[in-house]
PDB file of C-alpha atoms in Angstrom:
ATOM      1  CA  ARG Z 212      11.482   1.241  15.673  1.00 40.00           C
ATOM      2  CA  ARG Z 213      11.984   0.843  11.845  1.00 45.00           C
ATOM      3  CA  LEU Z 214       8.888   0.986  10.202  1.00 48.00           C
ATOM      4  CA  CYS Z 215      10.187   1.483   6.236  1.00 50.00           C
ATOM      5  CA  PRO Z 216      12.405  -0.314   4.051  1.00 46.00           C
ATOM      6  CA  LYS Z 217      15.830  -0.431   4.959  1.00 51.00           C
ATOM      7  CA  ASN Z 218      17.242   0.693   1.970  1.00 53.00           C
ATOM      8  CA  ARG Z 219      15.225   4.161   0.057  1.00 55.00           C
ATOM      9  CA  TYR Z 220      15.513   6.209  -2.825  1.00 64.00           C
ATOM     10  CA  ASN Z 221      14.154   8.871  -5.095  1.00 81.00           C
ATOM     11  CA  LEU Z 222      12.745  10.517  -2.068  1.00 86.00           C
ATOM     12  CA  VAL Z 223       9.743  13.120  -2.903  1.00 88.00           C
ATOM     13  CA  LEU Z 224       8.057  15.125  -0.367  1.00 87.00           C
ATOM     14  CA  SER Z 225       4.459  16.088  -1.359  1.00 88.00           C
ATOM     15  CA  ASP Z 226       2.281  18.294   1.616  1.00 87.00           C
ATOM     16  CA  SER Z 227       3.110  16.852   4.635  1.00 88.00           C
ATOM     17  CA  MET Z 228       4.053  13.315   2.887  1.00 90.00           C
ATOM     18  CA  LEU Z 229       7.413  12.051   2.013  1.00 94.00           C
ATOM     19  CA  TYR Z 230       7.337   9.312  -1.336  1.00 93.00           C
ATOM     20  CA  PHE Z 231      10.207   7.151  -1.898  1.00 94.00           C
ATOM     21  CA  ILE Z 232      11.079   3.746  -3.523  1.00 92.00           C
ATOM     22  CA  GLY Z 233      11.763   0.967  -1.149  1.00 88.00           C
ATOM     23  CA  SER Z 234      14.360  -1.706  -1.409  1.00 80.00           C
ATOM     24  CA  ASP Z 235      11.393  -4.176  -2.803  1.00 85.00           C
ATOM     25  CA  GLN Z 236      10.580  -1.782  -5.430  1.00 89.00           C
ATOM     26  CA  ASN Z 237       7.488  -0.565  -4.021  1.00 92.00           C
ATOM     27  CA  ILE Z 238       6.706   2.916  -3.843  1.00 93.00           C
ATOM     28  CA  CYS Z 239       5.441   4.262  -0.454  1.00 94.00           C
ATOM     29  CA  ARG Z 240       5.303   6.602   1.700  1.00 93.00           C
ATOM     30  CA  VAL Z 241       5.052   8.223   5.431  1.00 94.00           C
ATOM     31  CA  LYS Z 242       4.450  11.336   7.136  1.00 93.00           C
ATOM     32  CA  ASN Z 243       7.049  13.639   7.459  1.00 89.00           C
ATOM     33  CA  THR Z 244       6.440  12.838  11.136  1.00 91.00           C
ATOM     34  CA  GLY Z 245       8.110   9.102  10.664  1.00 88.00           C
ATOM     35  CA  ASP Z 246       4.489   8.309  11.459  1.00 92.00           C
ATOM     36  CA  ASP Z 247       1.750   6.345   8.713  1.00 92.00           C
ATOM     37  CA  TYR Z 248       3.629   4.536   6.565  1.00 93.00           C
ATOM     38  CA  SER Z 249       2.503   2.692   4.030  1.00 93.00           C
ATOM     39  CA  VAL Z 250       3.031   0.715   1.055  1.00 94.00           C
ATOM     40  CA  VAL Z 251       0.916   3.113  -1.995  1.00 94.00           C
ATOM     41  CA  LEU Z 252       1.787   0.652  -5.204  1.00 93.00           C
ATOM     42  CA  GLN Z 253       3.516  -2.643  -5.331  1.00 93.00           C
ATOM     43  CA  ALA Z 254       5.797  -2.651  -8.043  1.00 90.00           C
ATOM     44  CA  SER Z 255       4.961  -6.497  -9.124  1.00 91.00           C
ATOM     45  CA  SER Z 256       1.869  -4.695 -10.759  1.00 92.00           C
ATOM     46  CA  LEU Z 257       3.491  -2.973 -13.467  1.00 93.00           C
ATOM     47  CA  GLN Z 258       6.656  -5.568 -13.772  1.00 92.00           C
ATOM     48  CA  LYS Z 259       7.307  -6.957 -17.138  1.00 91.00           C
ATOM     49  CA  TYR Z 260       9.705  -9.209 -15.708  1.00 90.00           C
ATOM     50  CA  ASP Z 261      11.189 -10.374 -12.305  1.00 87.00           C
ATOM     51  CA  ASN Z 262      12.679  -7.991 -10.577  1.00 85.00           C
ATOM     52  CA  GLU Z 263      12.361  -4.976 -12.998  1.00 90.00           C
ATOM     53  CA  PRO Z 264      13.053  -1.521 -11.307  1.00 89.00           C
ATOM     54  CA  VAL Z 265      11.393   1.175 -11.019  1.00 92.00           C
ATOM     55  CA  TRP Z 266      13.713   3.697 -11.846  1.00 92.00           C
ATOM     56  CA  GLY Z 267      12.001   7.111 -10.774  1.00 91.00           C
ATOM     57  CA  PHE Z 268       8.367   9.286 -10.152  1.00 94.00           C
ATOM     58  CA  CYS Z 269       6.855  12.356  -9.760  1.00 94.00           C
ATOM     59  CA  ILE Z 270       3.645  13.449  -8.291  1.00 94.00           C
ATOM     60  CA  VAL Z 271       1.398  16.089  -9.111  1.00 94.00           C
ATOM     61  CA  ASP Z 272      -1.055  16.599  -6.326  1.00 91.00           C
ATOM     62  CA  ASP Z 273      -2.772  13.059  -5.897  1.00 92.00           C
ATOM     63  CA  LEU Z 274      -1.349  11.671  -9.229  1.00 96.00           C
ATOM     64  CA  LEU Z 275       1.718   9.894  -9.481  1.00 96.00           C
ATOM     65  CA  PHE Z 276       3.902   9.247 -12.693  1.00 97.00           C
ATOM     66  CA  ILE Z 277       6.177   6.177 -13.041  1.00 96.00           C
ATOM     67  CA  GLN Z 278       8.801   5.319 -14.940  1.00 95.00           C
ATOM     68  CA  MET Z 279       9.470   1.815 -14.993  1.00 94.00           C
ATOM     69  CA  SER Z 280      12.296   0.390 -17.486  1.00 91.00           C
ATOM     70  CA  PHE Z 281      10.670   1.929 -20.581  1.00 92.00           C
ATOM     71  CA  GLU Z 282       6.872   2.009 -19.633  1.00 96.00           C
ATOM     72  CA  PHE Z 283       5.210   5.001 -18.086  1.00 97.00           C
ATOM     73  CA  TYR Z 284       2.586   5.102 -15.957  1.00 97.00           C
ATOM     74  CA  ARG Z 285      -0.104   7.225 -14.455  1.00 97.00           C
ATOM     75  CA  TYR Z 286      -1.715   6.486 -11.308  1.00 96.00           C
ATOM     76  CA  ASP Z 287      -4.650   8.311  -9.438  1.00 96.00           C
ATOM     77  CA  LEU Z 288      -3.859   7.803  -5.681  1.00 94.00           C
ATOM     78  CA  LYS Z 289      -7.536   8.442  -4.746  1.00 94.00           C
ATOM     79  CA  LYS Z 290      -9.179   6.615  -7.478  1.00 95.00           C
ATOM     80  CA  LYS Z 291      -6.120   3.611  -7.160  1.00 94.00           C
ATOM     81  CA  GLU Z 292      -6.108   3.721 -11.304  1.00 95.00           C
ATOM     82  CA  ILE Z 293      -3.801   3.229 -13.679  1.00 95.00           C
ATOM     83  CA  LYS Z 294      -3.106   4.261 -16.751  1.00 95.00           C
ATOM     84  CA  LYS Z 295      -0.036   4.037 -19.237  1.00 96.00           C
ATOM     85  CA  VAL Z 296       1.046   6.960 -20.781  1.00 96.00           C
ATOM     86  CA  CYS Z 297       3.835   5.868 -23.136  1.00 95.00           C
ATOM     87  CA  ASP Z 298       5.901   2.943 -23.880  1.00 95.00           C
ATOM     88  CA  ASP Z 299       9.233   4.686 -24.032  1.00 94.00           C
ATOM     89  CA  ALA Z 300       9.921   6.784 -21.524  1.00 95.00           C
ATOM     90  CA  ARG Z 301      13.936   7.319 -20.848  1.00 93.00           C
ATOM     91  CA  ASN Z 302      13.720  10.280 -18.835  1.00 94.00           C
ATOM     92  CA  ILE Z 303      10.880  12.256 -16.806  1.00 95.00           C
ATOM     93  CA  GLY Z 304      10.526  15.320 -15.148  1.00 94.00           C
ATOM     94  CA  GLN Z 305       7.854  17.823 -13.679  1.00 93.00           C
ATOM     95  CA  SER Z 306       7.288  21.378 -13.268  1.00 94.00           C
ATOM     96  CA  GLY Z 307       3.916  22.980 -12.315  1.00 92.00           C
ATOM     97  CA  ASP Z 308       1.285  20.627 -13.475  1.00 94.00           C
ATOM     98  CA  ASP Z 309       2.968  19.070 -16.339  1.00 96.00           C
ATOM     99  CA  VAL Z 310       5.025  16.264 -16.555  1.00 97.00           C
ATOM    100  CA  TYR Z 311       7.893  15.564 -18.974  1.00 97.00           C
ATOM    101  CA  PHE Z 312       9.400  12.523 -20.637  1.00 97.00           C
ATOM    102  CA  SER Z 313      11.887  11.579 -23.352  1.00 95.00           C
ATOM    103  CA  GLY Z 314      12.657   8.162 -25.163  1.00 93.00           C
ATOM    104  CA  ARG Z 315      14.887   6.855 -27.281  1.00 90.00           C
ATOM    105  CA  GLU Z 316      13.362   8.842 -30.767  1.00 90.00           C
ATOM    106  CA  GLY Z 317      14.627  12.237 -28.939  1.00 93.00           C
ATOM    107  CA  THR Z 318      11.418  14.298 -28.524  1.00 95.00           C
ATOM    108  CA  ILE Z 319      11.058  15.840 -25.805  1.00 97.00           C
ATOM    109  CA  PHE Z 320       7.259  15.395 -24.606  1.00 97.00           C
ATOM    110  CA  LYS Z 321       4.951  17.933 -22.509  1.00 97.00           C
ATOM    111  CA  MET Z 322       1.884  16.370 -20.131  1.00 97.00           C
ATOM    112  CA  ASN Z 323      -0.972  18.060 -18.662  1.00 96.00           C
ATOM    113  CA  ALA Z 324      -1.211  16.206 -15.887  1.00 95.00           C
ATOM    114  CA  ARG Z 325      -4.804  16.343 -14.877  1.00 93.00           C
ATOM    115  CA  SER Z 326      -5.865  16.426 -18.803  1.00 94.00           C
ATOM    116  CA  GLY Z 327      -3.389  13.969 -20.336  1.00 93.00           C
ATOM    117  CA  GLU Z 328      -3.201  16.609 -23.253  1.00 95.00           C
ATOM    118  CA  THR Z 329       0.290  15.589 -24.582  1.00 96.00           C
ATOM    119  CA  SER Z 330       2.592  17.481 -26.983  1.00 96.00           C
ATOM    120  CA  ALA Z 331       6.016  17.782 -28.623  1.00 95.00           C
ATOM    121  CA  LEU Z 332       7.580  20.139 -27.007  1.00 96.00           C
ATOM    122  CA  LEU Z 333      11.034  19.609 -28.828  1.00 96.00           C
ATOM    123  CA  ARG Z 334      11.520  17.429 -32.123  1.00 94.00           C
ATOM    124  CA  PRO Z 335      14.370  16.256 -33.994  1.00 92.00           C
ATOM    125  CA  ALA Z 336      14.284  18.009 -37.275  1.00 84.00           C
ATOM    126  CA  LYS Z 337      14.584  15.305 -40.145  1.00 72.00           C
ATOM    127  CA  THR Z 338      17.260  15.395 -42.921  1.00 58.00           C
ATOM    128  CA  GLU Z 339      17.409  15.103 -46.746  1.00 58.00           C
ATOM    129  CA  ASN Z 340      17.466  11.547 -45.978  1.00 59.00           C
ATOM    130  CA  GLY Z 341      14.088  11.490 -43.932  1.00 57.00           C
ATOM    131  CA  ASN Z 342      14.708   9.602 -40.492  1.00 59.00           C
ATOM    132  CA  GLU Z 343      18.483   8.201 -41.526  1.00 65.00           C
ATOM    133  CA  ASN Z 344      20.901  10.075 -38.743  1.00 70.00           C
ATOM    134  CA  PRO Z 345      18.269  12.713 -37.862  1.00 79.00           C
ATOM    135  CA  LYS Z 346      19.455  16.440 -36.423  1.00 88.00           C
ATOM    136  CA  ASN Z 347      18.616  17.656 -33.460  1.00 91.00           C
ATOM    137  CA  LEU Z 348      18.126  14.277 -31.163  1.00 93.00           C
ATOM    138  CA  TYR Z 349      17.003  16.058 -27.612  1.00 95.00           C
ATOM    139  CA  LYS Z 350      17.974  13.633 -24.763  1.00 91.00           C
ATOM    140  CA  ASN Z 351      18.129  13.874 -20.859  1.00 95.00           C
ATOM    141  CA  PHE Z 352      16.698  16.993 -19.424  1.00 97.00           C
ATOM    142  CA  VAL Z 353      16.519  18.536 -15.844  1.00 97.00           C
ATOM    143  CA  PHE Z 354      14.680  21.297 -14.072  1.00 97.00           C
ATOM    144  CA  VAL Z 355      16.272  24.501 -12.115  1.00 97.00           C
ATOM    145  CA  ASP Z 356      13.476  26.268 -10.597  1.00 95.00           C
ATOM    146  CA  ASP Z 357      11.010  25.496 -13.094  1.00 93.00           C
ATOM    147  CA  VAL Z 358      13.430  25.979 -16.320  1.00 97.00           C
ATOM    148  CA  MET Z 359      14.492  23.346 -18.607  1.00 98.00           C
ATOM    149  CA  TYR Z 360      17.829  22.692 -19.363  1.00 98.00           C
ATOM    150  CA  TYR Z 361      18.794  19.213 -21.858  1.00 98.00           C
ATOM    151  CA  TYR Z 362      21.289  17.971 -23.721  1.00 97.00           C
ATOM    152  CA  LYS Z 363      21.097  17.754 -27.461  1.00 95.00           C
ATOM    153  CA  ARG Z 364      22.839  15.240 -29.977  1.00 92.00           C
ATOM    154  CA  ASN Z 365      23.720  15.872 -33.581  1.00 91.00           C
ATOM    155  CA  PRO Z 366      24.872  18.764 -33.118  1.00 92.00           C
ATOM    156  CA  ASP Z 367      25.755  18.613 -29.500  1.00 95.00           C
ATOM    157  CA  GLY Z 368      25.598  21.158 -26.909  1.00 96.00           C
ATOM    158  CA  LEU Z 369      23.837  21.488 -23.400  1.00 98.00           C
ATOM    159  CA  TYR Z 370      20.815  23.998 -23.887  1.00 98.00           C
ATOM    160  CA  ARG Z 371      18.245  26.166 -21.347  1.00 98.00           C
ATOM    161  CA  TYR Z 372      15.004  26.516 -22.613  1.00 97.00           C
ATOM    162  CA  ARG Z 373      12.705  28.899 -21.623  1.00 95.00           C
ATOM    163  CA  SER Z 374       9.428  30.990 -22.849  1.00 92.00           C
ATOM    164  CA  GLY Z 375       9.972  28.907 -26.164  1.00 94.00           C
ATOM    165  CA  GLU Z 376      13.593  29.717 -26.795  1.00 95.00           C
ATOM    166  CA  SER Z 377      16.599  27.708 -26.421  1.00 96.00           C
ATOM    167  CA  THR Z 378      20.105  29.069 -24.999  1.00 96.00           C
ATOM    168  CA  LEU Z 379      23.193  27.724 -25.677  1.00 97.00           C
ATOM    169  CA  ILE Z 380      25.415  26.892 -22.447  1.00 97.00           C
ATOM    170  CA  ASP Z 381      28.119  24.610 -23.370  1.00 97.00           C
ATOM    171  CA  GLU Z 382      28.585  22.943 -26.534  1.00 95.00           C
ATOM    172  CA  ASN Z 383      31.410  20.595 -25.493  1.00 95.00           C
ATOM    173  CA  SER Z 384      30.347  16.860 -27.127  1.00 94.00           C
ATOM    174  CA  ASP Z 385      32.187  15.176 -23.967  1.00 96.00           C
ATOM    175  CA  ILE Z 386      29.710  16.274 -22.192  1.00 96.00           C
ATOM    176  CA  ASN Z 387      27.887  13.544 -20.451  1.00 95.00           C
ATOM    177  CA  GLU Z 388      24.053  13.893 -20.923  1.00 94.00           C
ATOM    178  CA  ALA Z 389      23.113  10.952 -17.883  1.00 93.00           C
ATOM    179  CA  SER Z 390      24.912  13.654 -14.948  1.00 95.00           C
ATOM    180  CA  LEU Z 391      22.833  16.583 -15.380  1.00 96.00           C
ATOM    181  CA  PHE Z 392      21.447  17.352 -12.033  1.00 95.00           C
ATOM    182  CA  SER Z 393      19.937  20.597 -10.364  1.00 95.00           C
ATOM    183  CA  TYR Z 394      21.276  21.442  -6.801  1.00 95.00           C
ATOM    184  CA  ALA Z 395      20.993  24.628  -4.646  1.00 96.00           C
ATOM    185  CA  HIS Z 396      19.060  26.668  -7.732  1.00 97.00           C
ATOM    186  CA  LYS Z 397      22.203  25.493 -10.310  1.00 97.00           C
ATOM    187  CA  LEU Z 398      22.703  22.832 -13.120  1.00 98.00           C
ATOM    188  CA  PHE Z 399      25.899  20.601 -12.773  1.00 98.00           C
ATOM    189  CA  TYR Z 400      27.284  18.556 -15.222  1.00 97.00           C
ATOM    190  CA  VAL Z 401      29.917  16.436 -15.624  1.00 97.00           C
ATOM    191  CA  VAL Z 402      32.308  16.691 -19.006  1.00 96.00           C
ATOM    192  CA  ARG Z 403      34.560  13.614 -19.381  1.00 94.00           C
ATOM    193  CA  GLY Z 404      38.220  13.146 -20.430  1.00 89.00           C
ATOM    194  CA  ASP Z 405      41.620  12.266 -19.357  1.00 88.00           C
ATOM    195  CA  ALA Z 406      39.950  14.054 -15.891  1.00 90.00           C
ATOM    196  CA  ASN Z 407      36.203  14.228 -15.557  1.00 94.00           C
ATOM    197  CA  ILE Z 408      35.017  17.603 -14.445  1.00 96.00           C
ATOM    198  CA  LEU Z 409      32.173  18.640 -12.633  1.00 97.00           C
ATOM    199  CA  MET Z 410      30.962  21.561 -13.844  1.00 97.00           C
ATOM    200  CA  GLN Z 411      28.534  24.358 -12.854  1.00 98.00           C
ATOM    201  CA  TYR Z 412      26.135  26.851 -14.114  1.00 98.00           C
ATOM    202  CA  ASP Z 413      24.716  30.028 -12.481  1.00 98.00           C
ATOM    203  CA  PRO Z 414      21.641  30.876 -13.939  1.00 97.00           C
ATOM    204  CA  SER Z 415      21.682  34.240 -12.100  1.00 96.00           C
ATOM    205  CA  ASP Z 416      24.383  35.638 -14.190  1.00 95.00           C
ATOM    206  CA  ALA Z 417      24.829  32.726 -16.865  1.00 95.00           C
ATOM    207  CA  ALA Z 418      28.178  31.657 -15.792  1.00 96.00           C
ATOM    208  CA  VAL Z 419      29.826  28.265 -16.251  1.00 97.00           C
ATOM    209  CA  SER Z 420      32.769  27.011 -14.029  1.00 97.00           C
ATOM    210  CA  VAL Z 421      34.223  24.557 -12.866  1.00 97.00           C
ATOM    211  CA  ALA Z 422      33.214  22.640  -9.241  1.00 96.00           C
ATOM    212  CA  ALA Z 423      35.081  19.905  -9.049  1.00 95.00           C
ATOM    213  CA  VAL Z 424      38.202  17.964 -10.862  1.00 95.00           C
ATOM    214  CA  PHE Z 425      38.280  13.764 -10.052  1.00 90.00           C
ATOM    215  CA  SER Z 426      39.723  10.551 -11.707  1.00 85.00           C
ATOM    216  CA  ASP Z 427      36.076   8.909 -12.385  1.00 77.00           C
ATOM    217  CA  TYR Z 428      32.632   9.033 -12.654  1.00 67.00           C
TER     218      TYR Z 428
END
């Protein structure tokens, strides 16, 4: 007997509970045994317009962090209380007790999940013209084994960020920043061109290599 919505995505396992977004955009959960399915949060409580999607979420203990089209929220699963974190979160991530997010302005923020204390981890550099054509626009990021990897524009490049230091991995300006993802302790990303190339970076030996070549992405 099927208890969950037919279509589901953004699966996150927290303790013995599997959380996911259903086809109706509600955030749901079920035990890893398949028992006790329930809706954790109705998407309609956050939607600014009809059928606004829930882009993603992450969990720290009993705190659920939800990314809508742009707004970013913190929902306390025990207290059933919700609070807006910011109005513009294009990318979100989580490592340990910290939650990360970045928006249009190109800054990556770090926030302690419990205290809510937030600081700018990586911020664009102003030019002589002020905010016109700023340098170092920090865009998409992903974590591989709790180490951050991010793509930056102006100048373009893919970097590893660890212990406050940034290390260049690939300076190809054709990297699709939206393609960054982690799998099997490695970083993967797509380089666009006449052929699209799936690249992989192995942190164990700092090696970049071609994983696959395909016609479209």
